[in-house]
């Protein structure tokens, strides 16, 4: 993380309201608002997430809640993150330290899935307990174009998508080629190494093709087999299951972090290639810009979606991240992008981008969070604004995003 030492020292002396770990660029700079795009909190596995039929020796452990819903543990962890966000915002003097935020100062919009709505509600409860901060969303279960724009809106066609992915990423078999050691860990957990003959996930044929109805794309092979399964193992760890039940006791926390990269490989096909990123972030990127650019707006805007939303916008901005306990570019549960709007003494408006997420251990152990004990936070300088260090002029950021959205 780059630091301007003199500016930081000046900030600490003249404006102690900001923590040393999250300094302003100078004593006269002012934080005006923040916009966050977050993935939902800890949920139970999706019904078809672990594509391991015929590979696993034992059934997966049962969960208390139905598939795809936030767990009670996940709600508690999300409340902790909400409480931290209140402290961070108060430390930056954009929200009061205590009491209910004034109407209009906090805007929470979630996707219409039950897990995203529950995440918004838990964040609101942690951010302002007892204040009944409004959590807005479309009718539950309906499609929200902000998080999932329809093909006709973006000009998406499956054939063009496949051609673009192949041009940018190459053959899908090559995407997993550098990760034979991580796939071997997955094979160990599944018991592939104890079979005769052993199952060879790394050697399975990778294909990228049109879906049966011709309206989407299908990816089969190592990524399909391992990505969702890696996520399920990590969910078990976050939930606080005994280690004998996490990947059947075959993987430790460090190995879970390594196979997390296998989950991230899914986004190397479905979210990070420019064609896919533009499609997924087609409405989200302008929404973030609008929230940052308005003359007046909420002090805190929270947009609660999914891992592909975070991955797509990250790709559109050409930034990469790696949270402790996760693989590179794997969007952690409950974490995401934090955009900060700052004003300098001359009146110019700047944006700083950070990646914010609880680590697996912070969620597993429901670790209390505060400005002094924060979640993982990494400042992400935006390419194209490199000459300004950690900050990007808002007008420059607007140009970069609009250019990325216009690029076919």
PDB file of N, CA and C in Angstrom, residues 41 76 206 218 251 309 325 359 366:
ATOM      1  N   UNK A  41     -23.576 -11.707   2.554  1.00  0.00           N
ATOM      2  CA  UNK A  41     -22.905 -12.358   3.666  1.00  0.00           C
ATOM      3  C   UNK A  41     -22.904 -13.877   3.570  1.00  0.00           C
ATOM      4  N   UNK A  76     -24.842 -12.629  12.059  1.00  0.00           N
ATOM      5  CA  UNK A  76     -24.034 -12.045  13.136  1.00  0.00           C
ATOM      6  C   UNK A  76     -22.758 -11.417  12.592  1.00  0.00           C
ATOM      7  N   UNK A 206     -11.636 -29.582 -20.690  1.00  0.00           N
ATOM      8  CA  UNK A 206     -12.302 -28.295 -20.496  1.00  0.00           C
ATOM      9  C   UNK A 206     -12.954 -27.858 -21.796  1.00  0.00           C
ATOM     10  N   UNK A 218     -21.796 -22.445 -21.594  1.00  0.00           N
ATOM     11  CA  UNK A 218     -21.537 -23.519 -20.633  1.00  0.00           C
ATOM     12  C   UNK A 218     -20.036 -23.783 -20.558  1.00  0.00           C
ATOM     13  N   UNK A 251      -8.390 -30.713   4.619  1.00  0.00           N
ATOM     14  CA  UNK A 251      -7.683 -29.471   4.281  1.00  0.00           C
ATOM     15  C   UNK A 251      -7.640 -28.559   5.498  1.00  0.00           C
ATOM     16  N   UNK A 309     -20.788  -9.497  -9.493  1.00  0.00           N
ATOM     17  CA  UNK A 309     -20.890  -8.040  -9.583  1.00  0.00           C
ATOM     18  C   UNK A 309     -19.584  -7.376  -9.171  1.00  0.00           C
ATOM     19  N   UNK A 325      -6.445 -14.988   3.373  1.00  0.00           N
ATOM     20  CA  UNK A 325      -7.274 -16.176   3.512  1.00  0.00           C
ATOM     21  C   UNK A 325      -8.015 -16.575   2.255  1.00  0.00           C
ATOM     22  N   UNK A 359     -11.763 -11.252   7.036  1.00  0.00           N
ATOM     23  CA  UNK A 359     -11.002 -12.447   6.702  1.00  0.00           C
ATOM     24  C   UNK A 359     -11.808 -13.680   7.103  1.00  0.00           C
ATOM     25  N   UNK A 366     -16.307 -14.729  14.619  1.00  0.00           N
ATOM     26  CA  UNK A 366     -17.124 -13.543  14.886  1.00  0.00           C
ATOM     27  C   UNK A 366     -16.310 -12.500  15.654  1.00  0.00           C
TER      28      UNK A 366
END
